mmCIF file of C-alpha atoms in Angstrom:
data_model
loop_
_atom_site.group_PDB
_atom_site.id
_atom_site.type_symbol
_atom_site.label_atom_id
_atom_site.label_comp_id
_atom_site.label_asym_id
_atom_site.label_seq_id
_atom_site.Cartn_x
_atom_site.Cartn_y
_atom_site.Cartn_z
ATOM 1 C CA MET A 1464 98.921 133.890 71.792
ATOM 2 C CA ASN A 1465 100.995 130.804 70.905
ATOM 3 C CA GLU A 1466 100.037 127.301 72.052
ATOM 4 C CA SER A 1467 102.766 127.203 74.712
ATOM 5 C CA ARG A 1468 101.515 130.422 76.320
ATOM 6 C CA ARG A 1469 97.896 129.206 76.185
ATOM 7 C CA ARG A 1470 98.889 126.030 78.026
ATOM 8 C CA ARG A 1471 100.620 128.017 80.756
ATOM 9 C CA THR A 1472 97.705 130.406 81.197
ATOM 10 C CA ALA A 1473 95.263 127.527 81.550
ATOM 11 C CA ALA A 1474 97.535 125.913 84.096
ATOM 12 C CA ALA A 1475 96.990 128.731 86.573
ATOM 13 C CA SER A 1476 93.333 127.824 87.039
ATOM 14 C CA CYS A 1477 94.054 124.143 87.728
ATOM 15 C CA LEU A 1478 96.633 124.283 90.512
ATOM 16 C CA ALA A 1479 94.375 123.976 93.525
ATOM 17 C CA MET A 1480 94.673 120.208 93.954
ATOM 18 C CA THR A 1481 98.434 120.000 93.620
ATOM 19 C CA GLY A 1482 98.933 120.475 97.353
ATOM 20 C CA VAL A 1483 98.328 116.745 97.831
ATOM 21 C CA LEU A 1484 101.291 116.134 95.541
ATOM 22 C CA LEU A 1485 103.709 118.558 97.162
ATOM 23 C CA ALA A 1486 103.112 118.420 100.899
ATOM 24 C CA ALA A 1487 104.193 115.464 102.695
ATOM 25 C CA GLY A 1488 95.235 122.629 115.252
ATOM 26 C CA CYS A 1489 93.165 120.912 117.334
ATOM 27 C CA GLY A 1490 89.637 122.265 116.991
ATOM 28 C CA GLY A 1491 88.704 125.512 115.315
ATOM 29 C CA GLY A 1492 89.161 129.116 116.304
ATOM 30 C CA GLU A 1493 92.280 130.556 117.825
ATOM 31 C CA GLU A 1494 95.186 129.418 119.911
ATOM 32 C CA SER A 1495 98.457 131.063 120.895
ATOM 33 C CA ALA A 1496 101.587 129.366 122.207
ATOM 34 C CA ASP A 1497 102.767 130.528 125.621
ATOM 35 C CA SER A 1498 106.242 131.990 125.908
ATOM 36 C CA ALA A 1499 107.643 132.910 129.274
ATOM 37 C CA SER A 1500 109.848 135.496 127.631
ATOM 38 C CA ALA A 1501 106.921 137.218 125.876
ATOM 39 C CA SER A 1502 105.765 138.727 129.160
ATOM 40 C CA SER A 1503 109.102 140.483 129.562
ATOM 41 C CA LEU A 1504 108.750 142.293 126.233
ATOM 42 C CA THR A 1505 107.422 145.813 126.715
ATOM 43 C CA GLY A 1506 106.510 146.785 123.152
ATOM 44 C CA ALA A 1507 103.083 146.444 121.579
ATOM 45 C CA PRO A 1508 102.077 142.878 120.638
ATOM 46 C CA VAL A 1509 102.196 142.106 116.917
ATOM 47 C CA LYS A 1510 99.326 139.800 115.977
ATOM 48 C CA VAL A 1511 99.339 137.472 112.980
ATOM 49 C CA MET A 1512 97.228 134.479 112.016
ATOM 50 C CA VAL A 1513 98.221 131.060 110.729
ATOM 51 C CA TRP A 1514 95.765 128.497 109.408
ATOM 52 C CA ALA A 1515 96.043 124.938 108.148
ATOM 53 C CA PRO A 1516 93.884 121.792 108.057
ATOM 54 C CA GLU A 1517 94.027 119.494 111.075
ATOM 55 C CA ASN A 1518 92.016 116.490 112.244
ATOM 56 C CA THR A 1519 90.814 115.839 108.716
ATOM 57 C CA GLN A 1520 90.954 112.864 106.400
ATOM 58 C CA GLY A 1521 92.316 115.096 103.662
ATOM 59 C CA SER A 1522 95.747 116.695 103.521
ATOM 60 C CA ALA A 1523 96.175 117.458 107.224
ATOM 61 C CA GLN A 1524 99.103 119.765 108.006
ATOM 62 C CA PRO A 1525 99.452 120.079 111.798
ATOM 63 C CA GLY A 1526 103.147 120.874 111.359
ATOM 64 C CA VAL A 1527 102.245 124.311 110.007
ATOM 65 C CA ARG A 1528 100.764 125.314 113.360
ATOM 66 C CA ILE A 1529 103.590 123.703 115.322
ATOM 67 C CA THR A 1530 106.222 125.460 113.211
ATOM 68 C CA ALA A 1531 104.470 128.815 113.622
ATOM 69 C CA GLN A 1532 104.281 128.407 117.366
ATOM 70 C CA ALA A 1533 107.934 127.363 117.490
ATOM 71 C CA TYR A 1534 108.831 130.557 115.597
ATOM 72 C CA GLU A 1535 106.683 132.597 117.985
ATOM 73 C CA LYS A 1536 108.617 131.293 120.984
ATOM 74 C CA TRP A 1537 111.971 131.599 119.221
ATOM 75 C CA ILE A 1538 111.505 135.215 118.139
ATOM 76 C CA ASN A 1539 110.095 136.226 121.534
ATOM 77 C CA ASP A 1540 113.075 134.586 123.217
ATOM 78 C CA ASN A 1541 115.251 136.729 120.976
ATOM 79 C CA GLY A 1542 113.757 140.178 121.513
ATOM 80 C CA GLY A 1543 110.403 139.842 119.776
ATOM 81 C CA ILE A 1544 109.291 142.201 117.003
ATOM 82 C CA LYS A 1545 110.700 145.709 117.591
ATOM 83 C CA GLY A 1546 110.641 145.009 121.318
ATOM 84 C CA GLY A 1547 107.082 143.665 121.386
ATOM 85 C CA PRO A 1548 105.931 140.053 121.490
ATOM 86 C CA LEU A 1549 104.830 138.229 118.374
ATOM 87 C CA GLU A 1550 101.359 136.797 118.977
ATOM 88 C CA VAL A 1551 100.441 133.897 116.691
ATOM 89 C CA ILE A 1552 96.728 133.144 116.450
ATOM 90 C CA THR A 1553 96.019 129.790 114.808
ATOM 91 C CA CYS A 1554 92.923 128.536 113.037
ATOM 92 C CA ASN A 1555 92.009 125.031 111.893
ATOM 93 C CA GLU A 1556 90.523 125.365 108.420
ATOM 94 C CA LYS A 1557 89.808 121.582 108.408
ATOM 95 C CA GLY A 1558 90.286 121.250 104.667
ATOM 96 C CA ASP A 1559 86.868 122.896 104.281
ATOM 97 C CA PRO A 1560 86.406 126.064 102.149
ATOM 98 C CA ASP A 1561 83.713 127.318 104.542
ATOM 99 C CA GLU A 1562 86.111 126.951 107.479
ATOM 100 C CA ALA A 1563 88.878 128.682 105.521
ATOM 101 C CA GLU A 1564 86.521 131.594 104.943
ATOM 102 C CA ASN A 1565 85.692 131.629 108.657
ATOM 103 C CA CYS A 1566 89.412 131.758 109.479
ATOM 104 C CA ALA A 1567 89.849 134.740 107.149
ATOM 105 C CA GLN A 1568 86.915 136.544 108.749
ATOM 106 C CA LYS A 1569 88.412 135.819 112.165
ATOM 107 C CA ALA A 1570 91.712 137.317 110.983
ATOM 108 C CA VAL A 1571 89.869 140.501 110.049
ATOM 109 C CA SER A 1572 87.884 140.728 113.284
ATOM 110 C CA ASP A 1573 91.022 140.098 115.366
ATOM 111 C CA GLY A 1574 92.869 142.860 113.552
ATOM 112 C CA VAL A 1575 95.903 140.795 112.587
ATOM 113 C CA VAL A 1576 98.698 142.494 110.674
ATOM 114 C CA ALA A 1577 99.105 139.554 108.274
ATOM 115 C CA VAL A 1578 98.300 135.930 107.619
ATOM 116 C CA VAL A 1579 101.645 134.144 107.546
ATOM 117 C CA GLY A 1580 102.888 130.750 106.357
ATOM 118 C CA SER A 1581 99.502 129.051 106.075
ATOM 119 C CA TYR A 1582 98.152 126.110 104.066
ATOM 120 C CA SER A 1583 94.773 125.905 102.375
ATOM 121 C CA LEU A 1584 93.328 124.876 99.025
ATOM 122 C CA ALA A 1585 90.545 127.477 99.289
ATOM 123 C CA GLY A 1586 92.308 130.623 98.118
ATOM 124 C CA ASP A 1587 89.351 131.722 96.042
ATOM 125 C CA ARG A 1588 87.367 131.973 99.281
ATOM 126 C CA TYR A 1589 89.824 133.572 101.708
ATOM 127 C CA MET A 1590 91.870 135.871 99.459
ATOM 128 C CA PRO A 1591 88.958 138.210 98.571
ATOM 129 C CA ILE A 1592 88.252 138.662 102.304
ATOM 130 C CA LEU A 1593 91.887 139.459 103.066
ATOM 131 C CA GLU A 1594 92.171 141.728 100.039
ATOM 132 C CA LYS A 1595 89.110 143.755 101.055
ATOM 133 C CA ALA A 1596 90.570 144.200 104.552
ATOM 134 C CA GLY A 1597 94.033 145.015 103.211
ATOM 135 C CA ILE A 1598 95.647 142.084 105.055
ATOM 136 C CA PRO A 1599 98.641 140.520 103.249
ATOM 137 C CA TYR A 1600 98.988 136.751 102.871
ATOM 138 C CA ILE A 1601 102.694 135.955 103.214
ATOM 139 C CA GLY A 1602 104.101 132.576 102.262
ATOM 140 C CA GLY A 1603 101.357 130.138 101.508
ATOM 141 C CA THR A 1604 102.407 126.866 99.944
ATOM 142 C CA GLY A 1605 101.425 127.288 96.324
ATOM 143 C CA VAL A 1606 98.432 124.983 96.525
ATOM 144 C CA SER A 1607 95.797 127.527 95.563
ATOM 145 C CA ALA A 1608 95.584 129.386 92.255
ATOM 146 C CA ALA A 1609 94.686 132.629 94.068
ATOM 147 C CA GLU A 1610 98.108 132.595 95.737
ATOM 148 C CA PHE A 1611 99.652 133.155 92.306
ATOM 149 C CA SER A 1612 97.414 136.012 91.201
ATOM 150 C CA ASN A 1613 95.930 138.070 94.058
ATOM 151 C CA PRO A 1614 97.780 141.361 94.689
ATOM 152 C CA LEU A 1615 97.704 140.811 98.469
ATOM 153 C CA SER A 1616 99.464 137.443 98.126
ATOM 154 C CA PHE A 1617 103.224 137.341 98.671
ATOM 155 C CA PRO A 1618 104.418 133.787 97.954
ATOM 156 C CA VAL A 1619 107.970 133.008 99.056
ATOM 157 C CA ASN A 1620 108.484 130.261 96.474
ATOM 158 C CA GLY A 1621 107.374 129.532 92.944
ATOM 159 C CA GLY A 1622 104.961 126.750 93.840
ATOM 160 C CA THR A 1623 104.013 123.984 91.438
ATOM 161 C CA PRO A 1624 105.089 125.727 88.205
ATOM 162 C CA THR A 1625 108.628 126.313 89.415
ATOM 163 C CA VAL A 1626 109.349 123.109 91.303
ATOM 164 C CA PHE A 1627 108.060 120.753 88.597
ATOM 165 C CA THR A 1628 109.781 122.664 85.820
ATOM 166 C CA ALA A 1629 112.988 122.447 87.848
ATOM 167 C CA HIS A 1630 112.385 118.750 88.485
ATOM 168 C CA GLY A 1631 112.097 117.942 84.788
ATOM 169 C CA GLN A 1632 115.256 119.946 84.187
ATOM 170 C CA GLN A 1633 117.132 118.184 87.012
ATOM 171 C CA LEU A 1634 116.220 114.734 85.702
ATOM 172 C CA ALA A 1635 117.327 115.634 82.180
ATOM 173 C CA GLU A 1636 120.597 117.096 83.416
ATOM 174 C CA GLU A 1637 121.280 113.843 85.274
ATOM 175 C CA GLY A 1638 121.046 111.923 82.003
ATOM 176 C CA CYS A 1639 117.371 110.984 81.925
ATOM 177 C CA LYS A 1640 116.396 111.294 78.275
ATOM 178 C CA LYS A 1641 113.266 109.140 78.505
ATOM 179 C CA ILE A 1642 111.190 109.986 81.582
ATOM 180 C CA SER A 1643 107.901 108.576 82.855
ATOM 181 C CA GLY A 1644 105.715 110.665 85.129
ATOM 182 C CA VAL A 1645 103.353 108.674 87.352
ATOM 183 C CA ARG A 1646 100.468 110.738 88.724
ATOM 184 C CA TYR A 1647 96.856 110.442 89.782
ATOM 185 C CA ASP A 1648 94.179 110.650 87.128
ATOM 186 C CA VAL A 1649 92.916 114.118 88.071
ATOM 187 C CA ALA A 1650 93.031 117.359 86.100
ATOM 188 C CA ALA A 1651 95.383 119.164 88.482
ATOM 189 C CA ALA A 1652 97.963 116.396 88.209
ATOM 190 C CA ALA A 1653 97.781 116.655 84.420
ATOM 191 C CA ILE A 1654 98.906 120.258 84.809
ATOM 192 C CA VAL A 1655 101.841 119.060 86.897
ATOM 193 C CA ILE A 1656 102.925 116.851 83.987
ATOM 194 C CA LYS A 1657 102.861 119.891 81.699
ATOM 195 C CA PHE A 1658 105.391 121.706 83.891
ATOM 196 C CA LEU A 1659 107.483 118.535 84.216
ATOM 197 C CA THR A 1660 107.493 118.363 80.411
ATOM 198 C CA LEU A 1661 108.448 122.028 80.136
ATOM 199 C CA GLY A 1662 111.520 121.473 82.291
ATOM 200 C CA ALA A 1663 112.568 118.186 80.727
ATOM 201 C CA THR A 1664 112.321 119.358 77.139
ATOM 202 C CA SER A 1665 114.072 122.653 77.913
ATOM 203 C CA ALA A 1666 117.061 120.580 79.035
ATOM 204 C CA GLY A 1667 117.091 118.301 76.008
ATOM 205 C CA ALA A 1668 115.032 115.305 77.122
ATOM 206 C CA LYS A 1669 111.967 113.931 75.377
ATOM 207 C CA ALA A 1670 108.507 114.848 76.627
ATOM 208 C CA PRO A 1671 107.813 112.549 79.602
ATOM 209 C CA LYS A 1672 105.397 109.664 79.296
ATOM 210 C CA ASP A 1673 102.208 110.518 81.214
ATOM 211 C CA LEU A 1674 100.994 107.532 83.255
ATOM 212 C CA LYS A 1675 97.744 107.896 85.173
ATOM 213 C CA VAL A 1676 96.834 106.090 88.382
ATOM 214 C CA PRO A 1677 93.163 105.689 89.377
ATOM 215 C CA LEU A 1678 92.446 107.355 92.705
ATOM 216 C CA THR A 1679 91.180 104.054 94.111
ATOM 217 C CA ALA A 1680 94.177 101.951 93.031
ATOM 218 C CA THR A 1681 96.119 100.110 95.742
ATOM 219 C CA ASP A 1682 98.180 97.690 93.620
ATOM 220 C CA LEU A 1683 100.406 99.731 91.319
ATOM 221 C CA ALA A 1684 102.268 96.824 89.709
ATOM 222 C CA PRO A 1685 100.777 97.645 86.263
ATOM 223 C CA GLN A 1686 101.872 101.273 86.558
ATOM 224 C CA VAL A 1687 105.381 100.255 87.649
ATOM 225 C CA ALA A 1688 105.685 97.957 84.635
ATOM 226 C CA ALA A 1689 104.448 100.658 82.257
ATOM 227 C CA ALA A 1690 106.583 103.395 83.812
ATOM 228 C CA THR A 1691 109.840 101.479 83.759
ATOM 229 C CA LYS A 1692 109.446 99.999 80.286
ATOM 230 C CA GLY A 1693 111.694 101.914 77.905
ATOM 231 C CA SER A 1694 112.396 104.679 80.430
ATOM 232 C CA ASP A 1695 115.628 105.963 81.945
ATOM 233 C CA CYS A 1696 113.916 107.506 84.977
ATOM 234 C CA VAL A 1697 110.525 107.627 86.684
ATOM 235 C CA SER A 1698 109.120 110.674 88.462
ATOM 236 C CA VAL A 1699 106.755 109.504 91.208
ATOM 237 C CA ILE A 1700 104.080 112.178 91.719
ATOM 238 C CA LEU A 1701 101.638 110.550 94.126
ATOM 239 C CA GLY A 1702 102.125 112.638 97.246
ATOM 240 C CA THR A 1703 101.701 110.764 100.510
ATOM 241 C CA HIS A 1704 100.662 107.672 98.534
ATOM 242 C CA SER A 1705 103.987 107.428 96.727
ATOM 243 C CA ASP A 1706 104.686 104.476 99.015
ATOM 244 C CA LEU A 1707 102.219 102.436 96.956
ATOM 245 C CA PHE A 1708 104.380 102.891 93.891
ATOM 246 C CA VAL A 1709 107.572 102.201 95.847
ATOM 247 C CA LYS A 1710 106.117 98.964 97.261
ATOM 248 C CA ALA A 1711 105.301 97.662 93.778
ATOM 249 C CA TYR A 1712 108.635 98.956 92.445
ATOM 250 C CA LEU A 1713 110.555 97.011 95.099
ATOM 251 C CA GLN A 1714 108.558 93.875 94.403
ATOM 252 C CA SER A 1715 109.317 94.168 90.677
ATOM 253 C CA GLY A 1716 113.062 94.198 91.243
ATOM 254 C CA ASP A 1717 113.433 96.878 88.578
ATOM 255 C CA LYS A 1718 116.470 99.185 88.726
ATOM 256 C CA THR A 1719 115.177 102.176 86.754
ATOM 257 C CA LYS A 1720 116.097 105.440 88.499
ATOM 258 C CA VAL A 1721 113.339 107.183 90.409
ATOM 259 C CA GLY A 1722 112.912 110.739 91.605
ATOM 260 C CA SER A 1723 110.323 113.342 92.538
ATOM 261 C CA VAL A 1724 109.724 116.730 94.105
ATOM 262 C CA VAL A 1725 109.929 117.219 97.862
ATOM 263 C CA GLY A 1726 107.065 115.563 99.739
ATOM 264 C CA ASN A 1727 106.758 112.429 97.620
ATOM 265 C CA LEU A 1728 109.827 110.210 98.046
ATOM 266 C CA THR A 1729 110.502 111.141 101.649
ATOM 267 C CA PRO A 1730 113.423 110.401 103.982
ATOM 268 C CA GLU A 1731 111.062 108.231 106.039
ATOM 269 C CA LEU A 1732 110.247 106.172 102.962
ATOM 270 C CA ALA A 1733 113.936 105.772 102.189
ATOM 271 C CA GLN A 1734 114.695 104.745 105.768
ATOM 272 C CA SER A 1735 111.892 102.185 105.778
ATOM 273 C CA THR A 1736 113.258 100.592 102.615
ATOM 274 C CA GLY A 1737 116.880 100.264 103.676
ATOM 275 C CA GLY A 1738 118.329 103.733 104.220
ATOM 276 C CA GLY A 1739 121.712 103.822 102.491
ATOM 277 C CA SER A 1740 121.008 100.478 100.826
ATOM 278 C CA SER A 1741 117.493 101.431 99.729
ATOM 279 C CA PRO A 1742 116.720 101.347 96.002
ATOM 280 C CA LEU A 1743 115.647 104.961 96.576
ATOM 281 C CA ASN A 1744 119.188 105.926 97.551
ATOM 282 C CA GLY A 1745 120.407 108.434 94.984
ATOM 283 C CA ALA A 1746 116.893 109.462 93.920
ATOM 284 C CA ALA A 1747 116.759 113.000 92.523
ATOM 285 C CA ILE A 1748 114.590 115.244 94.713
ATOM 286 C CA THR A 1749 113.708 118.787 93.662
ATOM 287 C CA GLY A 1750 112.776 121.243 96.402
ATOM 288 C CA TYR A 1751 112.238 124.897 97.201
ATOM 289 C CA TYR A 1752 114.847 125.316 99.922
ATOM 290 C CA PRO A 1753 118.220 123.954 101.027
ATOM 291 C CA PRO A 1754 118.230 120.603 102.859
ATOM 292 C CA ILE A 1755 117.727 120.708 106.617
ATOM 293 C CA SER A 1756 121.413 119.880 107.145
ATOM 294 C CA ASP A 1757 122.358 123.215 105.550
ATOM 295 C CA ALA A 1758 123.579 125.920 107.947
ATOM 296 C CA ALA A 1759 120.753 128.210 106.776
ATOM 297 C CA TRP A 1760 118.341 126.064 108.795
ATOM 298 C CA LYS A 1761 120.274 126.339 112.074
ATOM 299 C CA ASP A 1762 117.699 128.520 113.860
ATOM 300 C CA GLY A 1763 114.736 126.575 112.532
ATOM 301 C CA VAL A 1764 116.202 123.240 113.589
ATOM 302 C CA ALA A 1765 117.006 124.564 117.071
ATOM 303 C CA ALA A 1766 113.563 126.131 117.513
ATOM 304 C CA THR A 1767 111.688 122.966 116.512
ATOM 305 C CA LYS A 1768 113.927 120.494 118.348
ATOM 306 C CA GLY A 1769 111.852 118.042 120.368
ATOM 307 C CA LYS A 1770 108.613 119.070 118.656
ATOM 308 C CA ASP A 1771 106.525 116.816 116.447
ATOM 309 C CA VAL A 1772 107.373 118.634 113.245
ATOM 310 C CA ASP A 1773 109.441 117.863 110.150
ATOM 311 C CA LEU A 1774 111.040 120.900 108.496
ATOM 312 C CA SER A 1775 111.775 118.896 105.345
ATOM 313 C CA ASN A 1776 108.001 118.978 104.762
ATOM 314 C CA GLY A 1777 107.398 121.762 102.235
ATOM 315 C CA ALA A 1778 104.433 123.284 104.094
ATOM 316 C CA ASN A 1779 106.324 123.455 107.399
ATOM 317 C CA ALA A 1780 109.472 124.826 105.775
ATOM 318 C CA THR A 1781 107.478 127.492 103.966
ATOM 319 C CA THR A 1782 105.895 128.560 107.253
ATOM 320 C CA TRP A 1783 109.316 129.174 108.806
ATOM 321 C CA VAL A 1784 110.527 131.065 105.721
ATOM 322 C CA ALA A 1785 107.346 133.162 105.631
ATOM 323 C CA PHE A 1786 107.857 134.217 109.253
ATOM 324 C CA LYS A 1787 111.450 135.191 108.445
ATOM 325 C CA VAL A 1788 110.101 137.402 105.644
ATOM 326 C CA PHE A 1789 107.452 138.912 107.909
ATOM 327 C CA THR A 1790 109.976 139.699 110.644
ATOM 328 C CA GLU A 1791 112.423 141.302 108.234
ATOM 329 C CA ALA A 1792 109.717 143.404 106.575
ATOM 330 C CA VAL A 1793 107.992 144.739 109.707
ATOM 331 C CA GLY A 1794 111.392 145.514 111.198
ATOM 332 C CA GLN A 1795 111.666 148.309 108.618
ATOM 333 C CA LEU A 1796 108.354 149.952 109.543
ATOM 334 C CA PRO A 1797 108.078 153.012 111.828
ATOM 335 C CA LYS A 1798 104.571 151.803 112.715
ATOM 336 C CA ILE A 1799 103.416 148.244 112.085
ATOM 337 C CA THR A 1800 100.148 148.139 110.165
ATOM 338 C CA SER A 1801 98.828 145.929 107.384
ATOM 339 C CA LYS A 1802 98.827 148.856 104.959
ATOM 340 C CA ALA A 1803 102.433 149.778 105.723
ATOM 341 C CA LEU A 1804 103.493 146.133 105.472
ATOM 342 C CA VAL A 1805 101.900 145.724 102.037
ATOM 343 C CA GLU A 1806 103.680 148.863 100.856
ATOM 344 C CA GLU A 1807 106.999 147.613 102.242
ATOM 345 C CA LEU A 1808 106.644 144.200 100.590
ATOM 346 C CA ASN A 1809 105.697 145.731 97.248
ATOM 347 C CA THR A 1810 108.624 148.149 97.189
ATOM 348 C CA THR A 1811 111.515 146.466 98.999
ATOM 349 C CA LYS A 1812 114.457 145.501 96.805
ATOM 350 C CA GLY A 1813 115.438 142.403 98.693
ATOM 351 C CA ILE A 1814 114.405 140.607 101.871
ATOM 352 C CA ASP A 1815 117.110 138.421 103.365
ATOM 353 C CA THR A 1816 115.933 135.016 104.627
ATOM 354 C CA GLY A 1817 119.365 133.974 105.813
ATOM 355 C CA GLY A 1818 120.070 131.739 102.843
ATOM 356 C CA LEU A 1819 116.797 129.818 102.897
ATOM 357 C CA THR A 1820 115.913 131.530 99.604
ATOM 358 C CA PRO A 1821 117.618 134.076 97.383
ATOM 359 C CA LYS A 1822 116.822 137.633 98.487
ATOM 360 C CA LEU A 1823 113.127 138.147 97.840
ATOM 361 C CA ASP A 1824 111.100 140.992 96.418
ATOM 362 C CA TRP A 1825 107.706 141.498 94.845
ATOM 363 C CA LEU A 1826 108.547 144.407 92.532
ATOM 364 C CA SER A 1827 106.523 144.643 89.342
ATOM 365 C CA SER A 1828 109.738 144.230 87.373
ATOM 366 C CA THR A 1829 110.390 140.756 88.835
ATOM 367 C CA ALA A 1830 106.886 139.290 88.441
ATOM 368 C CA LEU A 1831 106.610 136.163 86.315
ATOM 369 C CA PRO A 1832 105.072 137.511 83.072
ATOM 370 C CA ILE A 1833 102.429 134.812 82.748
ATOM 371 C CA PRO A 1834 98.742 135.670 83.287
ATOM 372 C CA GLY A 1835 97.457 133.997 86.444
ATOM 373 C CA LEU A 1836 100.987 133.402 87.748
ATOM 374 C CA ASN A 1837 102.079 137.014 88.071
ATOM 375 C CA ARG A 1838 102.464 136.909 91.870
ATOM 376 C CA ILE A 1839 105.307 134.430 91.433
ATOM 377 C CA HIS A 1840 108.564 136.342 91.752
ATOM 378 C CA ASN A 1841 110.901 133.678 93.115
ATOM 379 C CA THR A 1842 111.427 131.192 90.272
ATOM 380 C CA THR A 1843 114.245 129.266 91.936
ATOM 381 C CA ALA A 1844 114.396 125.701 93.190
ATOM 382 C CA THR A 1845 116.973 123.392 94.730
ATOM 383 C CA GLU A 1846 118.418 120.193 93.275
ATOM 384 C CA LEU A 1847 118.611 117.617 96.049
ATOM 385 C CA VAL A 1848 119.151 113.871 96.447
ATOM 386 C CA LEU A 1849 118.133 111.081 98.818
ATOM 387 C CA LYS A 1850 121.361 109.919 100.428
ATOM 388 C CA ASP A 1851 121.620 107.456 103.309
ATOM 389 C CA GLY A 1852 117.977 108.015 104.170
ATOM 390 C CA LYS A 1853 118.272 111.808 104.236
ATOM 391 C CA ILE A 1854 117.739 114.611 101.750
ATOM 392 C CA GLU A 1855 120.973 116.432 100.903
ATOM 393 C CA TRP A 1856 122.302 118.721 98.174
ATOM 394 C CA ALA A 1857 122.682 116.807 94.909
ATOM 395 C CA GLU A 1858 126.252 118.086 94.688
ATOM 396 C CA SER A 1859 128.553 119.716 97.195
ATOM 397 C CA GLY A 1860 128.523 123.463 96.743
ATOM 398 C CA SER A 1861 125.107 123.492 95.084
ATOM 399 C CA THR A 1862 122.878 126.524 95.265
ATOM 400 C CA PHE A 1863 119.546 127.719 93.863
ATOM 401 C CA VAL A 1864 118.722 127.126 90.204
ATOM 402 C CA ASP A 1865 116.471 129.579 88.372
ATOM 403 C CA VAL A 1866 113.957 128.207 85.851
ATOM 404 C CA ARG A 1867 112.457 131.549 84.793
ATOM 405 C CA LYS A 1868 113.865 131.132 81.274
ATOM 406 C CA ALA A 1869 112.267 127.707 80.871
ATOM 407 C CA LEU A 1870 108.934 129.021 82.168
ATOM 408 C CA THR A 1871 108.852 132.016 79.849
ATOM 409 C CA THR A 1872 110.493 130.784 76.646
ATOM 410 C CA PRO A 1873 107.869 129.662 74.088
ATOM 411 C CA ALA A 1874 108.196 126.026 73.079
ATOM 412 C CA GLY A 1875 110.041 125.702 69.811
#
C-alpha cells in the first residue's frame, strides 16, 4: 500500500468531528407534524424517523427536524407515498451518543421503514442497531465515519472527503497557487487539511499551509497574519466560529482572497459585513448541491417558506435531498418494507433528485474504492461563490464537478 493510500485509509477513522466544520427537537422521543391533508389519504401510513441534536451547547441542528416536517406536509399535500401519508417521527439525540442509541432503538421499536436525512456524530453507536434490524440510513450528513462504511448507510453526498478535495481544486483553478488552511487544532480537522491538499495539488497548486487555531482562542489576529503572509488565498475552516477569523481579517485590512466549504463563510456573515461591498464578496464556496436560487430547489423553497430553516445549511439541504431519494425509491416497491427498500437502493441504476444531485445509485461498481469510504458513491460537488450576500453558482451554466479521479489517483 503506497503512502497516499495509507493516508486516505486512516482518514476514514477520523471524520467524526468534521460535522462542526461543515454544518452551519424540543425534548426527546417522538413528534410528528400535523397535516390536514394527511387525513384524506387512504393508503397505509409510511413511517420514517429523523434525528438530530437540539437544545444542546454543541452542534445543534434544529433545522433538520423542521425540514423533515416541511417535507412531510409537502408530500402529503401532494398525494403522499403511494396514496398513504408519510409519517415523520423525530428524535432529539442531543449531541449525546447514548441518546443517539436510544433514538435508533426507538426507530426499531416503532417499526420505521428507514431513518432519513438525520444528523449525528455517533454513527458507531446507532448504525449497528439499524443494521441488525435491517433499517436503512438514507442521507446523513457525512459527519460520522460509520456513514461511509456501513452497508445499511446510503449517503447522498460524498461528505468531507469529496467537498474538501473539491474545495482545494476550486481554489487552485481560480488561480490560488499558495493556499493557507486555517482550522482548529484537533485531529479531525487535520484530516480535512489532507483532503484540501489532495484537491489543491491535483490541480497544480502547492500543498496548503496548515495553520492551527487553539479551541479556546477568541482573538485570531495572529492566525490572520500567518495565513495571509505569502499566500494567494485562505481557506477558513472554523465552522460556526469562522466569524472570529473574519473579524480579525477585517481589522487587519488585508485583501488576500478567502474561501471555504458551505457552512463556514455564510450568507449571513457576508450580509453582516457589507453584503455586496463585503470583503467576503467573491469568496469561493464549495458545496454539495446547487445554490438555493437554482430551479432545482423550487419545491424545497416553497415547502419551507415562512419556517425557521435555512436550506443553504448543509444538514438541512441533505435532509430534503434524502427525503427525495426515499420517496423515489419506495415509489418503485410493490410493498414498502425496510428489506425491500434496501434491495431497491442497492440495485437501482439511478435515482432522480430533480437536479439537486446527479442521478444516484449505490451499485458495487460505483463505490469509492477506498477502505472505510466505500459507501461513498456520489463524488461530486458544486463550485459556488458569495455574491451580494448570497451563495450563487461560481459561473453561469455551472454544474456538478466530480473529484473521484483526485480521490483515487495515488500522489505522484
